Amino acid sequence: MKTALYDKTVKGKQEIATRSDRLAPRLRTLLVLVDGRRTVEELLHHVAGIGLHAEALAELLEHGYIVTAPADDLAAVAA
């Protein structure tokens, strides 16, 4: 699996601050963990216990709560 990083969008940050979209609690937990530094593998490891998988990240991405972090961020994490 290719390593990727995700970061919150403005919409994602707004959801954390206001709960305006009433995101499902488990998805909100994952959204809180997304920080532009944790890899997909790390994120999924942290939420495996609550039954979330890669589909949850795809859902957050699809609905505009997260975005793929720039390649420069991935290089900085790898260094």
PDB file of N, CA and C in Angstrom:
ATOM      1  N   MET A   1       0.845  -1.182   0.000  1.00  0.00           N
ATOM      2  CA  MET A   1       0.000   0.000   0.000  1.00  0.00           C
ATOM      3  C   MET A   1       0.885   1.238   0.000  1.00  0.00           C
ATOM      4  N   LYS A   2       0.589   2.170  -0.864  1.00  0.00           N
ATOM      5  CA  LYS A   2       1.355   3.393  -0.952  1.00  0.00           C
ATOM      6  C   LYS A   2       1.027   4.284   0.246  1.00  0.00           C
ATOM      7  N   THR A   3       2.059   4.835   0.849  1.00  0.00           N
ATOM      8  CA  THR A   3       1.872   5.717   1.989  1.00  0.00           C
ATOM      9  C   THR A   3       1.309   7.043   1.508  1.00  0.00           C
ATOM     10  N   ALA A   4       0.317   7.532   2.233  1.00  0.00           N
ATOM     11  CA  ALA A   4      -0.284   8.816   1.903  1.00  0.00           C
ATOM     12  C   ALA A   4      -0.548   9.568   3.190  1.00  0.00           C
ATOM     13  N   LEU A   5      -0.649  10.869   3.057  1.00  0.00           N
ATOM     14  CA  LEU A   5      -0.990  11.720   4.180  1.00  0.00           C
ATOM     15  C   LEU A   5      -2.243  12.502   3.823  1.00  0.00           C
ATOM     16  N   TYR A   6      -3.055  12.746   4.816  1.00  0.00           N
ATOM     17  CA  TYR A   6      -4.244  13.568   4.628  1.00  0.00           C
ATOM     18  C   TYR A   6      -4.227  14.682   5.650  1.00  0.00           C
ATOM     19  N   ASP A   7      -4.839  15.795   5.284  1.00  0.00           N
ATOM     20  CA  ASP A   7      -4.992  16.915   6.197  1.00  0.00           C
ATOM     21  C   ASP A   7      -6.436  17.395   6.108  1.00  0.00           C
ATOM     22  N   LYS A   8      -6.876  18.089   7.143  1.00  0.00           N
ATOM     23  CA  LYS A   8      -8.239  18.608   7.155  1.00  0.00           C
ATOM     24  C   LYS A   8      -8.372  19.777   6.187  1.00  0.00           C
ATOM     25  N   THR A   9      -9.522  19.881   5.572  1.00  0.00           N
ATOM     26  CA  THR A   9      -9.856  21.044   4.760  1.00  0.00           C
ATOM     27  C   THR A   9     -10.483  22.083   5.688  1.00  0.00           C
ATOM     28  N   VAL A  10     -10.813  23.222   5.139  1.00  0.00           N
ATOM     29  CA  VAL A  10     -11.531  24.241   5.918  1.00  0.00           C
ATOM     30  C   VAL A  10     -12.846  23.646   6.423  1.00  0.00           C
ATOM     31  N   LYS A  11     -13.520  22.896   5.562  1.00  0.00           N
ATOM     32  CA  LYS A  11     -14.782  22.252   5.958  1.00  0.00           C
ATOM     33  C   LYS A  11     -14.551  21.280   7.114  1.00  0.00           C
ATOM     34  N   GLY A  12     -13.462  20.519   7.062  1.00  0.00           N
ATOM     35  CA  GLY A  12     -13.146  19.574   8.131  1.00  0.00           C
ATOM     36  C   GLY A  12     -12.853  20.273   9.441  1.00  0.00           C
ATOM     37  N   LYS A  13     -12.100  21.355   9.382  1.00  0.00           N
ATOM     38  CA  LYS A  13     -11.796  22.129  10.590  1.00  0.00           C
ATOM     39  C   LYS A  13     -13.062  22.751  11.170  1.00  0.00           C
ATOM     40  N   GLN A  14     -13.946  23.207  10.276  1.00  0.00           N
ATOM     41  CA  GLN A  14     -15.206  23.794  10.736  1.00  0.00           C
ATOM     42  C   GLN A  14     -16.068  22.728  11.420  1.00  0.00           C
ATOM     43  N   GLU A  15     -16.084  21.531  10.876  1.00  0.00           N
ATOM     44  CA  GLU A  15     -16.866  20.450  11.478  1.00  0.00           C
ATOM     45  C   GLU A  15     -16.337  20.105  12.868  1.00  0.00           C
ATOM     46  N   ILE A  16     -15.045  20.097  13.038  1.00  0.00           N
ATOM     47  CA  ILE A  16     -14.466  19.826  14.356  1.00  0.00           C
ATOM     48  C   ILE A  16     -14.862  20.930  15.342  1.00  0.00           C
ATOM     49  N   ALA A  17     -14.817  22.156  14.896  1.00  0.00           N
ATOM     50  CA  ALA A  17     -15.092  23.290  15.778  1.00  0.00           C
ATOM     51  C   ALA A  17     -16.577  23.443  16.123  1.00  0.00           C
ATOM     52  N   THR A  18     -17.454  23.161  15.145  1.00  0.00           N
ATOM     53  CA  THR A  18     -18.870  23.505  15.345  1.00  0.00           C
ATOM     54  C   THR A  18     -19.841  22.332  15.307  1.00  0.00           C
ATOM     55  N   ARG A  19     -19.384  21.192  14.792  1.00  0.00           N
ATOM     56  CA  ARG A  19     -20.269  20.033  14.592  1.00  0.00           C
ATOM     57  C   ARG A  19     -21.477  20.381  13.715  1.00  0.00           C
ATOM     58  N   SER A  20     -21.287  21.304  12.800  1.00  0.00           N
ATOM     59  CA  SER A  20     -22.383  21.814  11.970  1.00  0.00           C
ATOM     60  C   SER A  20     -23.014  20.765  11.063  1.00  0.00           C
ATOM     61  N   ASP A  21     -22.244  19.813  10.606  1.00  0.00           N
ATOM     62  CA  ASP A  21     -22.775  18.781   9.704  1.00  0.00           C
ATOM     63  C   ASP A  21     -23.227  17.524  10.447  1.00  0.00           C
ATOM     64  N   ARG A  22     -23.043  17.518  11.760  1.00  0.00           N
ATOM     65  CA  ARG A  22     -23.428  16.364  12.579  1.00  0.00           C
ATOM     66  C   ARG A  22     -22.851  15.056  12.030  1.00  0.00           C
ATOM     67  N   LEU A  23     -21.558  15.088  11.778  1.00  0.00           N
ATOM     68  CA  LEU A  23     -20.830  13.923  11.288  1.00  0.00           C
ATOM     69  C   LEU A  23     -20.972  12.774  12.284  1.00  0.00           C
ATOM     70  N   ALA A  24     -21.114  11.568  11.789  1.00  0.00           N
ATOM     71  CA  ALA A  24     -21.239  10.392  12.657  1.00  0.00           C
ATOM     72  C   ALA A  24     -20.066  10.355  13.642  1.00  0.00           C
ATOM     73  N   PRO A  25     -20.315   9.990  14.892  1.00  0.00           N
ATOM     74  CA  PRO A  25     -19.258  10.029  15.919  1.00  0.00           C
ATOM     75  C   PRO A  25     -17.980   9.283  15.552  1.00  0.00           C
ATOM     76  N   ARG A  26     -18.097   8.116  14.939  1.00  0.00           N
ATOM     77  CA  ARG A  26     -16.882   7.367  14.587  1.00  0.00           C
ATOM     78  C   ARG A  26     -16.090   8.091  13.502  1.00  0.00           C
ATOM     79  N   LEU A  27     -16.794   8.663  12.522  1.00  0.00           N
ATOM     80  CA  LEU A  27     -16.098   9.419  11.478  1.00  0.00           C
ATOM     81  C   LEU A  27     -15.470  10.686  12.049  1.00  0.00           C
ATOM     82  N   ARG A  28     -16.150  11.306  12.995  1.00  0.00           N
ATOM     83  CA  ARG A  28     -15.601  12.500  13.639  1.00  0.00           C
ATOM     84  C   ARG A  28     -14.312  12.153  14.391  1.00  0.00           C
ATOM     85  N   THR A  29     -14.294  10.998  15.040  1.00  0.00           N
ATOM     86  CA  THR A  29     -13.085  10.546  15.732  1.00  0.00           C
ATOM     87  C   THR A  29     -11.920  10.454  14.752  1.00  0.00           C
ATOM     88  N   LEU A  30     -12.165   9.864  13.598  1.00  0.00           N
ATOM     89  CA  LEU A  30     -11.119   9.764  12.571  1.00  0.00           C
ATOM     90  C   LEU A  30     -10.714  11.147  12.087  1.00  0.00           C
ATOM     91  N   LEU A  31     -11.683  12.007  11.854  1.00  0.00           N
ATOM     92  CA  LEU A  31     -11.386  13.363  11.383  1.00  0.00           C
ATOM     93  C   LEU A  31     -10.502  14.107  12.379  1.00  0.00           C
ATOM     94  N   VAL A  32     -10.756  13.943  13.652  1.00  0.00           N
ATOM     95  CA  VAL A  32      -9.932  14.588  14.674  1.00  0.00           C
ATOM     96  C   VAL A  32      -8.475  14.127  14.558  1.00  0.00           C
ATOM     97  N   LEU A  33      -8.265  12.863  14.231  1.00  0.00           N
ATOM     98  CA  LEU A  33      -6.907  12.310  14.142  1.00  0.00           C
ATOM     99  C   LEU A  33      -6.145  12.775  12.900  1.00  0.00           C
ATOM    100  N   VAL A  34      -6.854  13.146  11.853  1.00  0.00           N
ATOM    101  CA  VAL A  34      -6.205  13.579  10.617  1.00  0.00           C
ATOM    102  C   VAL A  34      -5.491  14.902  10.883  1.00  0.00           C
ATOM    103  N   ASP A  35      -4.163  14.901  10.650  1.00  0.00           N
ATOM    104  CA  ASP A  35      -3.378  16.086  10.995  1.00  0.00           C
ATOM    105  C   ASP A  35      -2.288  16.439   9.981  1.00  0.00           C
ATOM    106  N   GLY A  36      -2.250  15.734   8.863  1.00  0.00           N
ATOM    107  CA  GLY A  36      -1.219  16.023   7.871  1.00  0.00           C
ATOM    108  C   GLY A  36       0.125  15.415   8.178  1.00  0.00           C
ATOM    109  N   ARG A  37       0.236  14.702   9.303  1.00  0.00           N
ATOM    110  CA  ARG A  37       1.495  14.059   9.689  1.00  0.00           C
ATOM    111  C   ARG A  37       1.372  12.554   9.803  1.00  0.00           C
ATOM    112  N   ARG A  38       0.213  12.062  10.196  1.00  0.00           N
ATOM    113  CA  ARG A  38       0.015  10.615  10.344  1.00  0.00           C
ATOM    114  C   ARG A  38      -0.260   9.995   8.979  1.00  0.00           C
ATOM    115  N   THR A  39       0.364   8.859   8.733  1.00  0.00           N
ATOM    116  CA  THR A  39       0.124   8.145   7.479  1.00  0.00           C
ATOM    117  C   THR A  39      -1.232   7.455   7.544  1.00  0.00           C
ATOM    118  N   VAL A  40      -1.688   7.016   6.400  1.00  0.00           N
ATOM    119  CA  VAL A  40      -2.945   6.271   6.334  1.00  0.00           C
ATOM    120  C   VAL A  40      -2.883   5.066   7.259  1.00  0.00           C
ATOM    121  N   GLU A  41      -1.758   4.375   7.236  1.00  0.00           N
ATOM    122  CA  GLU A  41      -1.609   3.187   8.065  1.00  0.00           C
ATOM    123  C   GLU A  41      -1.740   3.527   9.548  1.00  0.00           C
ATOM    124  N   GLU A  42      -1.127   4.623   9.965  1.00  0.00           N
ATOM    125  CA  GLU A  42      -1.221   5.043  11.367  1.00  0.00           C
ATOM    126  C   GLU A  42      -2.650   5.416  11.740  1.00  0.00           C
ATOM    127  N   LEU A  43      -3.304   6.166  10.874  1.00  0.00           N
ATOM    128  CA  LEU A  43      -4.690   6.558  11.143  1.00  0.00           C
ATOM    129  C   LEU A  43      -5.582   5.335  11.289  1.00  0.00           C
ATOM    130  N   LEU A  44      -5.455   4.401  10.349  1.00  0.00           N
ATOM    131  CA  LEU A  44      -6.308   3.212  10.386  1.00  0.00           C
ATOM    132  C   LEU A  44      -5.995   2.337  11.595  1.00  0.00           C
ATOM    133  N   HIS A  45      -4.751   2.307  12.008  1.00  0.00           N
ATOM    134  CA  HIS A  45      -4.390   1.557  13.210  1.00  0.00           C
ATOM    135  C   HIS A  45      -5.112   2.137  14.432  1.00  0.00           C
ATOM    136  N   HIS A  46      -5.167   3.446  14.519  1.00  0.00           N
ATOM    137  CA  HIS A  46      -5.802   4.114  15.667  1.00  0.00           C
ATOM    138  C   HIS A  46      -7.317   3.902  15.711  1.00  0.00           C
ATOM    139  N   VAL A  47      -7.950   3.699  14.567  1.00  0.00           N
ATOM    140  CA  VAL A  47      -9.415   3.570  14.557  1.00  0.00           C
ATOM    141  C   VAL A  47      -9.899   2.145  14.292  1.00  0.00           C
ATOM    142  N   ALA A  48      -8.979   1.215  14.177  1.00  0.00           N
ATOM    143  CA  ALA A  48      -9.374  -0.177  13.920  1.00  0.00           C
ATOM    144  C   ALA A  48     -10.267  -0.716  15.036  1.00  0.00           C
ATOM    145  N   GLY A  49     -10.001  -0.314  16.259  1.00  0.00           N
ATOM    146  CA  GLY A  49     -10.773  -0.789  17.403  1.00  0.00           C
ATOM    147  C   GLY A  49     -12.227  -0.346  17.400  1.00  0.00           C
ATOM    148  N   ILE A  50     -12.539   0.714  16.648  1.00  0.00           N
ATOM    149  CA  ILE A  50     -13.936   1.151  16.573  1.00  0.00           C
ATOM    150  C   ILE A  50     -14.569   0.753  15.237  1.00  0.00           C
ATOM    151  N   GLY A  51     -13.884  -0.135  14.522  1.00  0.00           N
ATOM    152  CA  GLY A  51     -14.458  -0.719  13.318  1.00  0.00           C
ATOM    153  C   GLY A  51     -14.355   0.114  12.055  1.00  0.00           C
ATOM    154  N   LEU A  52     -13.442   1.069  12.010  1.00  0.00           N
ATOM    155  CA  LEU A  52     -13.280   1.867  10.802  1.00  0.00           C
ATOM    156  C   LEU A  52     -12.147   1.311   9.945  1.00  0.00           C
ATOM    157  N   HIS A  53     -12.320   1.436   8.641  1.00  0.00           N
ATOM    158  CA  HIS A  53     -11.348   0.941   7.672  1.00  0.00           C
ATOM    159  C   HIS A  53     -11.088   2.032   6.637  1.00  0.00           C
ATOM    160  N   ALA A  54     -10.391   1.702   5.581  1.00  0.00           N
ATOM    161  CA  ALA A  54     -10.029   2.664   4.539  1.00  0.00           C
ATOM    162  C   ALA A  54     -11.251   3.347   3.931  1.00  0.00           C
ATOM    163  N   GLU A  55     -12.382   2.684   3.942  1.00  0.00           N
ATOM    164  CA  GLU A  55     -13.607   3.273   3.393  1.00  0.00           C
ATOM    165  C   GLU A  55     -13.992   4.545   4.144  1.00  0.00           C
ATOM    166  N   ALA A  56     -13.690   4.600   5.431  1.00  0.00           N
ATOM    167  CA  ALA A  56     -14.008   5.787   6.230  1.00  0.00           C
ATOM    168  C   ALA A  56     -13.182   6.983   5.756  1.00  0.00           C
ATOM    169  N   LEU A  57     -11.905   6.766   5.468  1.00  0.00           N
ATOM    170  CA  LEU A  57     -11.081   7.844   4.930  1.00  0.00           C
ATOM    171  C   LEU A  57     -11.609   8.285   3.572  1.00  0.00           C
ATOM    172  N   ALA A  58     -11.990   7.320   2.754  1.00  0.00           N
ATOM    173  CA  ALA A  58     -12.542   7.639   1.437  1.00  0.00           C
ATOM    174  C   ALA A  58     -13.817   8.479   1.569  1.00  0.00           C
ATOM    175  N   GLU A  59     -14.632   8.174   2.564  1.00  0.00           N
ATOM    176  CA  GLU A  59     -15.861   8.939   2.780  1.00  0.00           C
ATOM    177  C   GLU A  59     -15.555  10.377   3.194  1.00  0.00           C
ATOM    178  N   LEU A  60     -14.591  10.552   4.102  1.00  0.00           N
ATOM    179  CA  LEU A  60     -14.204  11.902   4.507  1.00  0.00           C
ATOM    180  C   LEU A  60     -13.643  12.679   3.325  1.00  0.00           C
ATOM    181  N   LEU A  61     -12.868  12.012   2.493  1.00  0.00           N
ATOM    182  CA  LEU A  61     -12.295  12.636   1.304  1.00  0.00           C
ATOM    183  C   LEU A  61     -13.390  13.021   0.315  1.00  0.00           C
ATOM    184  N   GLU A  62     -14.301  12.099   0.080  1.00  0.00           N
ATOM    185  CA  GLU A  62     -15.389  12.325  -0.875  1.00  0.00           C
ATOM    186  C   GLU A  62     -16.275  13.502  -0.473  1.00  0.00           C
ATOM    187  N   HIS A  63     -16.490  13.666   0.820  1.00  0.00           N
ATOM    188  CA  HIS A  63     -17.375  14.731   1.299  1.00  0.00           C
ATOM    189  C   HIS A  63     -16.641  16.034   1.609  1.00  0.00           C
ATOM    190  N   GLY A  64     -15.350  16.076   1.309  1.00  0.00           N
ATOM    191  CA  GLY A  64     -14.605  17.318   1.401  1.00  0.00           C
ATOM    192  C   GLY A  64     -14.108  17.698   2.786  1.00  0.00           C
ATOM    193  N   TYR A  65     -14.047  16.731   3.711  1.00  0.00           N
ATOM    194  CA  TYR A  65     -13.536  17.017   5.053  1.00  0.00           C
ATOM    195  C   TYR A  65     -12.018  16.926   5.135  1.00  0.00           C
ATOM    196  N   ILE A  66     -11.425  16.139   4.241  1.00  0.00           N
ATOM    197  CA  ILE A  66      -9.977  15.978   4.199  1.00  0.00           C
ATOM    198  C   ILE A  66      -9.502  16.078   2.762  1.00  0.00           C
ATOM    199  N   VAL A  67      -8.205  16.299   2.628  1.00  0.00           N
ATOM    200  CA  VAL A  67      -7.573  16.401   1.320  1.00  0.00           C
ATOM    201  C   VAL A  67      -6.217  15.717   1.408  1.00  0.00           C
ATOM    202  N   THR A  68      -5.735  15.214   0.291  1.00  0.00           N
ATOM    203  CA  THR A  68      -4.402  14.625   0.261  1.00  0.00           C
ATOM    204  C   THR A  68      -3.386  15.731   0.524  1.00  0.00           C
ATOM    205  N   ALA A  69      -2.495  15.469   1.475  1.00  0.00           N
ATOM    206  CA  ALA A  69      -1.472  16.459   1.819  1.00  0.00           C
ATOM    207  C   ALA A  69      -0.458  16.551   0.687  1.00  0.00           C
ATOM    208  N   PRO A  70       0.168  17.711   0.527  1.00  0.00           N
ATOM    209  CA  PRO A  70       1.182  17.870  -0.534  1.00  0.00           C
ATOM    210  C   PRO A  70       2.334  16.883  -0.376  1.00  0.00           C
ATOM    211  N   ALA A  71       2.956  16.517  -1.489  1.00  0.00           N
ATOM    212  CA  ALA A  71       4.061  15.557  -1.492  1.00  0.00           C
ATOM    213  C   ALA A  71       5.209  16.039  -0.606  1.00  0.00           C
ATOM    214  N   ASP A  72       5.398  17.337  -0.481  1.00  0.00           N
ATOM    215  CA  ASP A  72       6.465  17.877   0.369  1.00  0.00           C
ATOM    216  C   ASP A  72       6.263  17.453   1.815  1.00  0.00           C
ATOM    217  N   ASP A  73       5.003  17.389   2.259  1.00  0.00           N
ATOM    218  CA  ASP A  73       4.714  16.970   3.630  1.00  0.00           C
ATOM    219  C   ASP A  73       5.104  15.522   3.845  1.00  0.00           C
ATOM    220  N   LEU A  74       4.885  14.684   2.847  1.00  0.00           N
ATOM    221  CA  LEU A  74       5.248  13.274   2.944  1.00  0.00           C
ATOM    222  C   LEU A  74       6.764  13.124   3.024  1.00  0.00           C
ATOM    223  N   ALA A  75       7.487  13.917   2.247  1.00  0.00           N
ATOM    224  CA  ALA A  75       8.948  13.852   2.282  1.00  0.00           C
ATOM    225  C   ALA A  75       9.478  14.274   3.644  1.00  0.00           C
ATOM    226  N   ALA A  76       8.847  15.261   4.262  1.00  0.00           N
ATOM    227  CA  ALA A  76       9.285  15.723   5.576  1.00  0.00           C
ATOM    228  C   ALA A  76       9.042  14.655   6.641  1.00  0.00           C
ATOM    229  N   VAL A  77       7.950  13.914   6.545  1.00  0.00           N
ATOM    230  CA  VAL A  77       7.656  12.843   7.499  1.00  0.00           C
ATOM    231  C   VAL A  77       8.649  11.711   7.330  1.00  0.00           C
ATOM    232  N   ALA A  78       9.033  11.410   6.091  1.00  0.00           N
ATOM    233  CA  ALA A  78       9.942  10.309   5.802  1.00  0.00           C
ATOM    234  C   ALA A  78      11.370  10.615   6.260  1.00  0.00           C
ATOM    235  N   ALA A  79      11.727  11.885   6.314  1.00  0.00           N
ATOM    236  CA  ALA A  79      13.103  12.273   6.669  1.00  0.00           C
ATOM    237  C   ALA A  79      13.416  12.059   8.127  1.00  0.00           C
TER     238      ALA A  79
END
